[in-house]
Amino acid sequence: MRMIDLYIQEVTRRLPEKSREDIALELRSTIEDMLPDNYTEKEVKSVLEKMGNPAILASGYLDRPMHLIGPRYFDIYINLLKMILPIAAVISLISLIANTIISYSGEEAVLNVLLDVIGIGIWGILSTGIQVFFWLTVVFAIIERTDHRKSQTPLTACFKEWTPEDLNNIPYIPKEKAIPKVDVFLGLLWTAIWASVYFNSASLLGVYEKGSNGLEFVMPTFNQDVLYSYWPLVIMVIGLEIAVASYKLLKGQWTRKIAALNTIMHGVSSIVFIIIISNNQLFNPSFVTYMTDLFSITGDFGSWIFWGAIFTFLLFAAIDIYQGFRKANLKNIK
C-alpha cells in the first residue's frame, strides 16, 4: 500500500545508504505482521500511529544520538543543513570560477591559474560550509531555547507534530526515477563554466606554447566579436538551463514534463550551437592555418571541426534526452 511505502521511505532516508535496504525489508515485515489479511486504510493508519514518528524510529537505528540541537528540532535542522550546504557551496564555486575567467588577462600561466582556482575553491567551499553550519546552528539553538513547551516530540518540516496523514503530502520517489541534487548542482556548475569561457574565449581558448614563464597564450581559437554577436541567443540558452535545473531540483524525480522540458532545452541549445558554428568567420584564420600545418590536414579544416563538433554535441544531447524519457516512463513498482 502506498502509505506503507511512504512511511518506510521516511524512515530509511534518514539512515546510512548501506543499511537502508535491510531495514526497509524489516520494517515492511513488521508492519505487515501487525495488519490483518484484508486490511483497510484505517487499519494501516492505526498501525503506523503505533509505529510512531519516522524520525524517532530512524533514530533508534542510528549509532549516534540526536543531541546536537535536540530531538524536537533536530530532523528539521539536519534536512535544512543538507539542502542549504550544497547550494551555498556550488554558488561559491560558480562565483569564483566566473570571476577568475572574466578577470583573466592572459598574462599569467594557465596552470598557475588552475592551481589558484583549486586552492581558493577548496578554501571557499570550506569557509562557506563553516558559515552555513554556524549560523543555522545558532538560529535553531535560539528557536529551541525560546520554545517553552516541554514536549520533545520531533516536529515535521511544517513545525507541527507528525501524523500518518502527513504521508499524503509526501511524493513517493523510486530510486530509479530520482534526480540526485549533485547532478543538478554539477549541471549548474557546467553552465557557469561554459558561459564564462564563451564570453572570454579570446583569452582562454587557443594555442599555448611553452615559454619562460610556463605555457604562454599564442593565438585565440575563435573570433570573439563573432561570439559576442550571438549574445542574446546564448543568454536564452543559459536561462533555459538554469530554469530546467531549478525545476529538476524542485520536483526531485524524472517526469514526462521534465523530460519534455529537457528535450526543449537541448533542442534550443542545439539550434543555437549549429547557428554559431555555421558562421564562416567564427574561427580565427591564423588558428585554422596553424592547425592545418601542424597536423598536415588535407581538405578543409573548418569542415572537419564543423561536422565533428555538431556530431558530438547532438550525440550527447540525444543520450541525455533518451535517458530522461526512459527514467520518466519507469513505473512506480512497489
mmCIF file of C-alpha atoms in Angstrom:
data_model
loop_
_atom_site.group_PDB
_atom_site.id
_atom_site.type_symbol
_atom_site.label_atom_id
_atom_site.label_comp_id
_atom_site.label_asym_id
_atom_site.label_seq_id
_atom_site.Cartn_x
_atom_site.Cartn_y
_atom_site.Cartn_z
ATOM 1 C CA MET A 1 0.000 0.000 0.000
ATOM 2 C CA ARG A 2 1.231 3.481 -0.825
ATOM 3 C CA MET A 3 1.076 4.774 2.751
ATOM 4 C CA ILE A 4 3.264 1.898 3.966
ATOM 5 C CA ASP A 5 5.813 2.601 1.222
ATOM 6 C CA LEU A 6 5.883 6.288 2.126
ATOM 7 C CA TYR A 7 6.329 5.510 5.829
ATOM 8 C CA ILE A 8 9.269 3.198 5.069
ATOM 9 C CA GLN A 9 10.754 5.843 2.751
ATOM 10 C CA GLU A 10 10.505 8.464 5.513
ATOM 11 C CA VAL A 11 12.365 6.182 7.945
ATOM 12 C CA THR A 12 15.092 4.854 5.633
ATOM 13 C CA ARG A 13 16.012 8.207 4.050
ATOM 14 C CA ARG A 14 17.385 9.253 7.435
ATOM 15 C CA LEU A 15 19.645 6.206 7.634
ATOM 16 C CA PRO A 16 23.037 5.392 6.056
ATOM 17 C CA GLU A 17 22.784 4.176 2.450
ATOM 18 C CA LYS A 18 24.304 0.765 3.173
ATOM 19 C CA SER A 19 21.660 -0.200 5.742
ATOM 20 C CA ARG A 20 18.516 1.195 4.095
ATOM 21 C CA GLU A 21 17.522 -1.885 2.109
ATOM 22 C CA ASP A 22 17.761 -4.316 5.031
ATOM 23 C CA ILE A 23 15.898 -2.017 7.405
ATOM 24 C CA ALA A 24 13.214 -1.385 4.772
ATOM 25 C CA LEU A 25 12.586 -5.123 4.491
ATOM 26 C CA GLU A 26 12.491 -5.448 8.290
ATOM 27 C CA LEU A 27 10.026 -2.579 8.650
ATOM 28 C CA ARG A 28 7.750 -3.894 5.908
ATOM 29 C CA SER A 29 7.694 -7.329 7.548
ATOM 30 C CA THR A 30 6.918 -5.808 10.974
ATOM 31 C CA ILE A 31 4.091 -3.643 9.634
ATOM 32 C CA GLU A 32 2.537 -6.493 7.635
ATOM 33 C CA ASP A 33 2.665 -8.776 10.693
ATOM 34 C CA MET A 34 0.687 -6.174 12.647
ATOM 35 C CA LEU A 35 -2.025 -5.990 9.970
ATOM 36 C CA PRO A 36 -4.879 -8.442 9.275
ATOM 37 C CA ASP A 37 -5.089 -10.255 5.933
ATOM 38 C CA ASN A 38 -7.582 -7.914 4.255
ATOM 39 C CA TYR A 39 -6.575 -4.682 5.912
ATOM 40 C CA THR A 40 -8.076 -1.265 5.266
ATOM 41 C CA GLU A 41 -6.500 2.167 5.107
ATOM 42 C CA LYS A 42 -7.863 2.940 8.580
ATOM 43 C CA GLU A 43 -6.083 -0.121 9.983
ATOM 44 C CA VAL A 44 -2.864 0.900 8.252
ATOM 45 C CA LYS A 45 -3.068 4.359 9.856
ATOM 46 C CA SER A 46 -3.645 2.741 13.239
ATOM 47 C CA VAL A 47 -0.553 0.541 12.863
ATOM 48 C CA LEU A 48 1.600 3.444 11.672
ATOM 49 C CA GLU A 49 0.492 5.503 14.659
ATOM 50 C CA LYS A 50 1.692 2.667 16.897
ATOM 51 C CA MET A 51 4.992 2.574 14.995
ATOM 52 C CA GLY A 52 5.374 6.289 15.728
ATOM 53 C CA ASN A 53 7.101 9.231 14.127
ATOM 54 C CA PRO A 54 9.522 8.104 11.362
ATOM 55 C CA ALA A 55 12.226 10.419 12.727
ATOM 56 C CA ILE A 56 12.087 8.794 16.165
ATOM 57 C CA LEU A 57 12.050 5.303 14.687
ATOM 58 C CA ALA A 58 15.042 6.142 12.472
ATOM 59 C CA SER A 59 16.998 7.498 15.437
ATOM 60 C CA GLY A 60 16.670 4.089 17.074
ATOM 61 C CA TYR A 61 18.581 2.500 14.196
ATOM 62 C CA LEU A 62 21.402 5.048 14.321
ATOM 63 C CA ASP A 63 24.591 4.547 16.288
ATOM 64 C CA ARG A 64 24.696 8.213 17.269
ATOM 65 C CA PRO A 65 22.249 10.156 19.440
ATOM 66 C CA MET A 66 20.265 13.135 18.145
ATOM 67 C CA HIS A 67 21.582 15.610 20.706
ATOM 68 C CA LEU A 68 23.244 18.320 18.619
ATOM 69 C CA ILE A 69 20.184 20.552 18.624
ATOM 70 C CA GLY A 70 17.632 18.406 20.412
ATOM 71 C CA PRO A 71 15.125 15.774 19.326
ATOM 72 C CA ARG A 72 12.296 18.267 18.717
ATOM 73 C CA TYR A 73 14.109 20.323 16.036
ATOM 74 C CA PHE A 74 16.954 18.022 15.062
ATOM 75 C CA ASP A 75 15.281 16.496 11.996
ATOM 76 C CA ILE A 76 14.312 19.904 10.539
ATOM 77 C CA TYR A 77 17.810 21.218 11.297
ATOM 78 C CA ILE A 78 19.556 18.330 9.512
ATOM 79 C CA ASN A 79 17.249 18.498 6.473
ATOM 80 C CA LEU A 80 17.860 22.232 6.070
ATOM 81 C CA LEU A 81 21.598 21.720 6.504
ATOM 82 C CA LYS A 82 21.622 19.054 3.779
ATOM 83 C CA MET A 83 19.670 21.336 1.464
ATOM 84 C CA ILE A 84 21.493 24.638 2.058
ATOM 85 C CA LEU A 85 25.105 23.429 2.258
ATOM 86 C CA PRO A 86 25.377 22.076 -1.328
ATOM 87 C CA ILE A 87 23.583 25.105 -2.770
ATOM 88 C CA ALA A 88 25.859 27.544 -0.934
ATOM 89 C CA ALA A 89 28.990 25.575 -1.897
ATOM 90 C CA VAL A 90 28.048 25.453 -5.593
ATOM 91 C CA ILE A 91 27.174 29.159 -5.676
ATOM 92 C CA SER A 92 30.513 29.954 -4.048
ATOM 93 C CA LEU A 93 32.412 27.813 -6.565
ATOM 94 C CA ILE A 94 30.471 29.193 -9.550
ATOM 95 C CA SER A 95 31.199 32.762 -8.448
ATOM 96 C CA LEU A 96 34.908 32.001 -8.083
ATOM 97 C CA ILE A 97 35.195 30.316 -11.497
ATOM 98 C CA ALA A 98 33.221 33.037 -13.278
ATOM 99 C CA ASN A 99 35.228 35.804 -11.588
ATOM 100 C CA THR A 100 38.558 34.087 -12.419
ATOM 101 C CA ILE A 101 37.652 33.592 -16.078
ATOM 102 C CA ILE A 102 36.302 37.114 -16.515
ATOM 103 C CA SER A 103 39.337 38.734 -14.865
ATOM 104 C CA TYR A 104 41.897 36.525 -16.657
ATOM 105 C CA SER A 105 44.125 38.718 -18.816
ATOM 106 C CA GLY A 106 46.206 36.008 -20.462
ATOM 107 C CA GLU A 107 49.476 37.163 -18.909
ATOM 108 C CA GLU A 108 49.644 34.542 -16.161
ATOM 109 C CA ALA A 109 50.337 30.869 -16.951
ATOM 110 C CA VAL A 110 47.153 28.811 -17.277
ATOM 111 C CA LEU A 111 48.495 26.087 -14.964
ATOM 112 C CA ASN A 112 49.082 28.644 -12.211
ATOM 113 C CA VAL A 113 45.549 29.989 -12.657
ATOM 114 C CA LEU A 114 44.087 26.479 -12.409
ATOM 115 C CA LEU A 115 46.083 25.725 -9.251
ATOM 116 C CA ASP A 116 44.932 29.019 -7.737
ATOM 117 C CA VAL A 117 41.298 28.233 -8.568
ATOM 118 C CA ILE A 118 41.578 24.767 -6.990
ATOM 119 C CA GLY A 119 43.226 26.108 -3.842
ATOM 120 C CA ILE A 120 40.932 29.104 -3.427
ATOM 121 C CA GLY A 121 37.927 26.983 -4.386
ATOM 122 C CA ILE A 122 38.589 24.393 -1.673
ATOM 123 C CA TRP A 123 39.098 27.099 0.923
ATOM 124 C CA GLY A 124 35.995 28.953 -0.282
ATOM 125 C CA ILE A 125 33.829 25.833 -0.017
ATOM 126 C CA LEU A 126 35.142 25.085 3.488
ATOM 127 C CA SER A 127 34.616 28.687 4.568
ATOM 128 C CA THR A 128 31.080 28.740 3.147
ATOM 129 C CA GLY A 129 30.268 25.405 4.796
ATOM 130 C CA ILE A 130 31.508 26.614 8.177
ATOM 131 C CA GLN A 131 29.461 29.804 7.967
ATOM 132 C CA VAL A 132 26.278 27.987 6.923
ATOM 133 C CA PHE A 133 26.747 25.418 9.689
ATOM 134 C CA PHE A 134 27.446 28.098 12.303
ATOM 135 C CA TRP A 135 24.561 30.437 11.520
ATOM 136 C CA LEU A 136 21.994 27.673 11.019
ATOM 137 C CA THR A 137 23.048 26.106 14.318
ATOM 138 C CA VAL A 138 22.746 29.481 16.078
ATOM 139 C CA VAL A 139 19.263 30.045 14.648
ATOM 140 C CA PHE A 140 17.986 26.616 15.753
ATOM 141 C CA ALA A 141 19.625 26.923 19.155
ATOM 142 C CA ILE A 142 17.741 30.193 19.673
ATOM 143 C CA ILE A 143 14.463 28.673 18.430
ATOM 144 C CA GLU A 144 14.793 25.697 20.767
ATOM 145 C CA ARG A 145 15.609 27.821 23.807
ATOM 146 C CA THR A 146 12.719 30.201 23.186
ATOM 147 C CA ASP A 147 10.255 27.320 22.813
ATOM 148 C CA HIS A 148 8.774 26.908 26.318
ATOM 149 C CA ARG A 149 6.801 23.762 25.502
ATOM 150 C CA LYS A 150 8.106 20.719 27.353
ATOM 151 C CA SER A 151 7.309 18.243 24.563
ATOM 152 C CA GLN A 152 10.363 16.706 22.915
ATOM 153 C CA THR A 153 8.397 15.052 20.076
ATOM 154 C CA PRO A 154 10.191 15.803 16.774
ATOM 155 C CA LEU A 155 8.432 18.274 14.507
ATOM 156 C CA THR A 156 7.882 17.938 10.775
ATOM 157 C CA ALA A 157 9.073 20.456 8.172
ATOM 158 C CA CYS A 158 5.835 22.395 8.809
ATOM 159 C CA PHE A 159 6.783 22.741 12.504
ATOM 160 C CA LYS A 160 3.941 20.502 13.698
ATOM 161 C CA GLU A 161 3.820 17.056 15.269
ATOM 162 C CA TRP A 162 3.726 14.099 12.898
ATOM 163 C CA THR A 163 0.545 12.194 11.997
ATOM 164 C CA PRO A 164 0.007 9.446 9.384
ATOM 165 C CA GLU A 165 -1.926 11.986 7.246
ATOM 166 C CA ASP A 166 1.384 13.792 6.651
ATOM 167 C CA LEU A 167 2.388 10.905 4.376
ATOM 168 C CA ASN A 168 -0.253 12.026 1.876
ATOM 169 C CA ASN A 169 1.736 15.218 1.271
ATOM 170 C CA ILE A 170 4.990 13.384 0.512
ATOM 171 C CA PRO A 171 5.727 12.290 -3.057
ATOM 172 C CA TYR A 172 6.868 8.700 -3.460
ATOM 173 C CA ILE A 173 10.159 8.829 -5.402
ATOM 174 C CA PRO A 174 11.529 5.498 -6.658
ATOM 175 C CA LYS A 175 15.302 5.317 -6.678
ATOM 176 C CA GLU A 176 15.368 4.701 -10.447
ATOM 177 C CA LYS A 177 13.470 7.939 -11.175
ATOM 178 C CA ALA A 178 15.161 10.176 -8.602
ATOM 179 C CA ILE A 179 17.171 13.190 -9.736
ATOM 180 C CA PRO A 180 20.201 13.468 -7.401
ATOM 181 C CA LYS A 181 20.832 17.006 -6.181
ATOM 182 C CA VAL A 182 24.519 16.615 -7.016
ATOM 183 C CA ASP A 183 23.602 16.119 -10.697
ATOM 184 C CA VAL A 184 21.615 19.353 -10.678
ATOM 185 C CA PHE A 185 24.423 21.293 -8.988
ATOM 186 C CA LEU A 186 27.043 19.889 -11.379
ATOM 187 C CA GLY A 187 24.807 20.931 -14.277
ATOM 188 C CA LEU A 188 24.598 24.479 -12.937
ATOM 189 C CA LEU A 189 28.357 24.486 -12.401
ATOM 190 C CA TRP A 190 28.913 23.388 -16.006
ATOM 191 C CA THR A 191 26.589 26.169 -17.231
ATOM 192 C CA ALA A 192 28.628 28.755 -15.317
ATOM 193 C CA ILE A 193 31.907 27.389 -16.714
ATOM 194 C CA TRP A 194 30.941 27.240 -20.398
ATOM 195 C CA ALA A 195 29.158 30.610 -20.242
ATOM 196 C CA SER A 196 32.197 32.282 -18.669
ATOM 197 C CA VAL A 197 34.531 30.660 -21.199
ATOM 198 C CA TYR A 198 32.245 31.654 -24.100
ATOM 199 C CA PHE A 199 32.355 35.345 -23.262
ATOM 200 C CA ASN A 200 36.113 35.253 -22.607
ATOM 201 C CA SER A 201 37.302 32.751 -25.209
ATOM 202 C CA ALA A 202 39.748 35.219 -26.791
ATOM 203 C CA SER A 203 41.978 34.946 -23.725
ATOM 204 C CA LEU A 204 41.280 31.324 -22.759
ATOM 205 C CA LEU A 205 40.769 29.078 -25.792
ATOM 206 C CA GLY A 206 43.557 28.879 -28.316
ATOM 207 C CA VAL A 207 47.115 27.791 -28.900
ATOM 208 C CA TYR A 208 49.512 27.661 -25.962
ATOM 209 C CA GLU A 209 53.260 27.241 -26.288
ATOM 210 C CA LYS A 210 55.892 26.636 -23.672
ATOM 211 C CA GLY A 211 57.676 29.839 -22.700
ATOM 212 C CA SER A 212 59.944 31.154 -19.995
ATOM 213 C CA ASN A 213 57.029 31.548 -17.570
ATOM 214 C CA GLY A 214 55.309 28.265 -18.430
ATOM 215 C CA LEU A 215 52.554 27.951 -21.012
ATOM 216 C CA GLU A 216 52.019 31.188 -22.913
ATOM 217 C CA PHE A 217 48.937 32.107 -24.937
ATOM 218 C CA VAL A 218 49.861 32.485 -28.625
ATOM 219 C CA MET A 219 46.627 32.907 -30.571
ATOM 220 C CA PRO A 220 42.872 32.534 -29.913
ATOM 221 C CA THR A 221 40.752 29.819 -31.493
ATOM 222 C CA PHE A 222 37.664 31.926 -32.074
ATOM 223 C CA ASN A 223 36.808 35.399 -33.260
ATOM 224 C CA GLN A 224 35.480 36.983 -30.077
ATOM 225 C CA ASP A 225 33.468 39.631 -31.955
ATOM 226 C CA VAL A 226 31.522 36.889 -33.731
ATOM 227 C CA LEU A 227 30.791 35.167 -30.403
ATOM 228 C CA TYR A 228 29.642 38.452 -28.882
ATOM 229 C CA SER A 229 27.220 38.988 -31.775
ATOM 230 C CA TYR A 230 25.170 35.975 -30.662
ATOM 231 C CA TRP A 231 24.864 37.031 -27.019
ATOM 232 C CA PRO A 232 21.004 37.193 -26.962
ATOM 233 C CA LEU A 233 20.782 33.553 -28.114
ATOM 234 C CA VAL A 234 23.437 32.450 -25.614
ATOM 235 C CA ILE A 235 21.698 34.247 -22.741
ATOM 236 C CA MET A 236 18.461 32.486 -23.736
ATOM 237 C CA VAL A 237 20.201 29.084 -23.553
ATOM 238 C CA ILE A 238 21.722 29.933 -20.158
ATOM 239 C CA GLY A 239 18.294 30.954 -18.856
ATOM 240 C CA LEU A 240 16.751 27.707 -20.127
ATOM 241 C CA GLU A 241 19.433 25.567 -18.492
ATOM 242 C CA ILE A 242 19.008 27.357 -15.155
ATOM 243 C CA ALA A 243 15.196 27.086 -15.353
ATOM 244 C CA VAL A 244 15.239 23.347 -16.156
ATOM 245 C CA ALA A 245 17.833 22.681 -13.425
ATOM 246 C CA SER A 246 15.724 24.584 -10.890
ATOM 247 C CA TYR A 247 12.608 22.635 -11.870
ATOM 248 C CA LYS A 248 14.509 19.353 -11.533
ATOM 249 C CA LEU A 249 15.636 20.391 -8.053
ATOM 250 C CA LEU A 250 12.057 21.284 -7.120
ATOM 251 C CA LYS A 251 10.469 18.029 -8.347
ATOM 252 C CA GLY A 252 13.291 15.658 -7.388
ATOM 253 C CA GLN A 253 12.302 12.960 -9.890
ATOM 254 C CA TRP A 254 12.009 12.439 -13.640
ATOM 255 C CA THR A 255 8.526 13.017 -15.043
ATOM 256 C CA ARG A 256 7.335 13.288 -18.629
ATOM 257 C CA LYS A 257 7.001 17.035 -18.180
ATOM 258 C CA ILE A 258 10.620 17.351 -17.031
ATOM 259 C CA ALA A 259 11.751 15.057 -19.865
ATOM 260 C CA ALA A 260 9.858 17.255 -22.351
ATOM 261 C CA LEU A 261 11.388 20.437 -20.913
ATOM 262 C CA ASN A 262 14.807 18.779 -21.045
ATOM 263 C CA THR A 263 14.194 17.958 -24.724
ATOM 264 C CA ILE A 264 13.168 21.554 -25.477
ATOM 265 C CA MET A 265 16.295 22.829 -23.729
ATOM 266 C CA HIS A 266 18.554 20.511 -25.741
ATOM 267 C CA GLY A 267 16.681 21.339 -28.940
ATOM 268 C CA VAL A 268 17.102 25.085 -28.471
ATOM 269 C CA SER A 269 20.759 24.785 -27.413
ATOM 270 C CA SER A 270 21.486 22.517 -30.409
ATOM 271 C CA ILE A 271 19.931 25.012 -32.844
ATOM 272 C CA VAL A 272 21.875 27.895 -31.281
ATOM 273 C CA PHE A 273 25.094 25.852 -31.363
ATOM 274 C CA ILE A 274 24.628 24.999 -35.060
ATOM 275 C CA ILE A 275 23.836 28.631 -35.917
ATOM 276 C CA ILE A 276 27.005 29.863 -34.188
ATOM 277 C CA ILE A 277 29.357 27.211 -35.527
ATOM 278 C CA SER A 278 27.984 27.678 -39.064
ATOM 279 C CA ASN A 279 29.405 31.205 -39.192
ATOM 280 C CA ASN A 280 32.344 31.177 -41.611
ATOM 281 C CA GLN A 281 34.125 33.865 -39.604
ATOM 282 C CA LEU A 282 33.846 32.082 -36.266
ATOM 283 C CA PHE A 283 37.370 30.621 -36.281
ATOM 284 C CA ASN A 284 40.451 32.789 -36.200
ATOM 285 C CA PRO A 285 42.153 32.386 -39.653
ATOM 286 C CA SER A 286 45.581 32.189 -38.014
ATOM 287 C CA PHE A 287 44.390 29.327 -35.822
ATOM 288 C CA VAL A 288 42.989 27.410 -38.831
ATOM 289 C CA THR A 289 46.299 27.818 -40.695
ATOM 290 C CA TYR A 290 48.303 26.793 -37.648
ATOM 291 C CA MET A 291 46.267 23.613 -37.035
ATOM 292 C CA THR A 292 46.263 22.662 -40.725
ATOM 293 C CA ASP A 293 50.065 22.920 -40.898
ATOM 294 C CA LEU A 294 50.610 21.270 -37.506
ATOM 295 C CA PHE A 295 48.626 18.112 -38.270
ATOM 296 C CA SER A 296 49.092 18.165 -42.043
ATOM 297 C CA ILE A 297 45.332 18.069 -42.503
ATOM 298 C CA THR A 298 44.130 17.539 -46.052
ATOM 299 C CA GLY A 299 40.918 19.248 -47.050
ATOM 300 C CA ASP A 300 39.018 21.967 -45.267
ATOM 301 C CA PHE A 301 39.962 22.088 -41.569
ATOM 302 C CA GLY A 302 36.864 24.137 -40.804
ATOM 303 C CA SER A 303 34.666 21.408 -42.270
ATOM 304 C CA TRP A 304 36.307 18.776 -40.045
ATOM 305 C CA ILE A 305 35.669 20.891 -36.961
ATOM 306 C CA PHE A 306 32.138 21.787 -38.077
ATOM 307 C CA TRP A 307 30.836 18.263 -38.591
ATOM 308 C CA GLY A 308 32.817 16.772 -35.711
ATOM 309 C CA ALA A 309 31.512 19.356 -33.253
ATOM 310 C CA ILE A 310 27.903 19.011 -34.445
ATOM 311 C CA PHE A 311 28.021 15.200 -34.272
ATOM 312 C CA THR A 312 29.480 15.237 -30.740
ATOM 313 C CA PHE A 313 27.054 17.895 -29.476
ATOM 314 C CA LEU A 314 23.967 16.159 -30.913
ATOM 315 C CA LEU A 315 25.133 12.738 -29.681
ATOM 316 C CA PHE A 316 25.394 13.846 -26.038
ATOM 317 C CA ALA A 317 22.101 15.764 -26.320
ATOM 318 C CA ALA A 318 20.335 12.691 -27.742
ATOM 319 C CA ILE A 319 21.730 10.459 -24.967
ATOM 320 C CA ASP A 320 20.527 12.847 -22.256
ATOM 321 C CA ILE A 321 17.081 13.174 -23.881
ATOM 322 C CA TYR A 322 16.752 9.383 -24.153
ATOM 323 C CA GLN A 323 17.790 8.853 -20.526
ATOM 324 C CA GLY A 324 15.292 11.480 -19.395
ATOM 325 C CA PHE A 325 12.322 9.842 -21.121
ATOM 326 C CA ARG A 326 13.486 6.351 -20.114
ATOM 327 C CA LYS A 327 13.528 7.295 -16.440
ATOM 328 C CA ALA A 328 10.292 9.277 -16.712
ATOM 329 C CA ASN A 329 8.460 6.283 -18.178
ATOM 330 C CA LEU A 330 9.572 3.864 -15.466
ATOM 331 C CA LYS A 331 6.610 2.600 -13.480
ATOM 332 C CA ASN A 332 6.454 3.143 -9.739
ATOM 333 C CA ILE A 333 6.824 -0.506 -8.822
ATOM 334 C CA LYS A 334 6.075 -1.092 -5.168
#
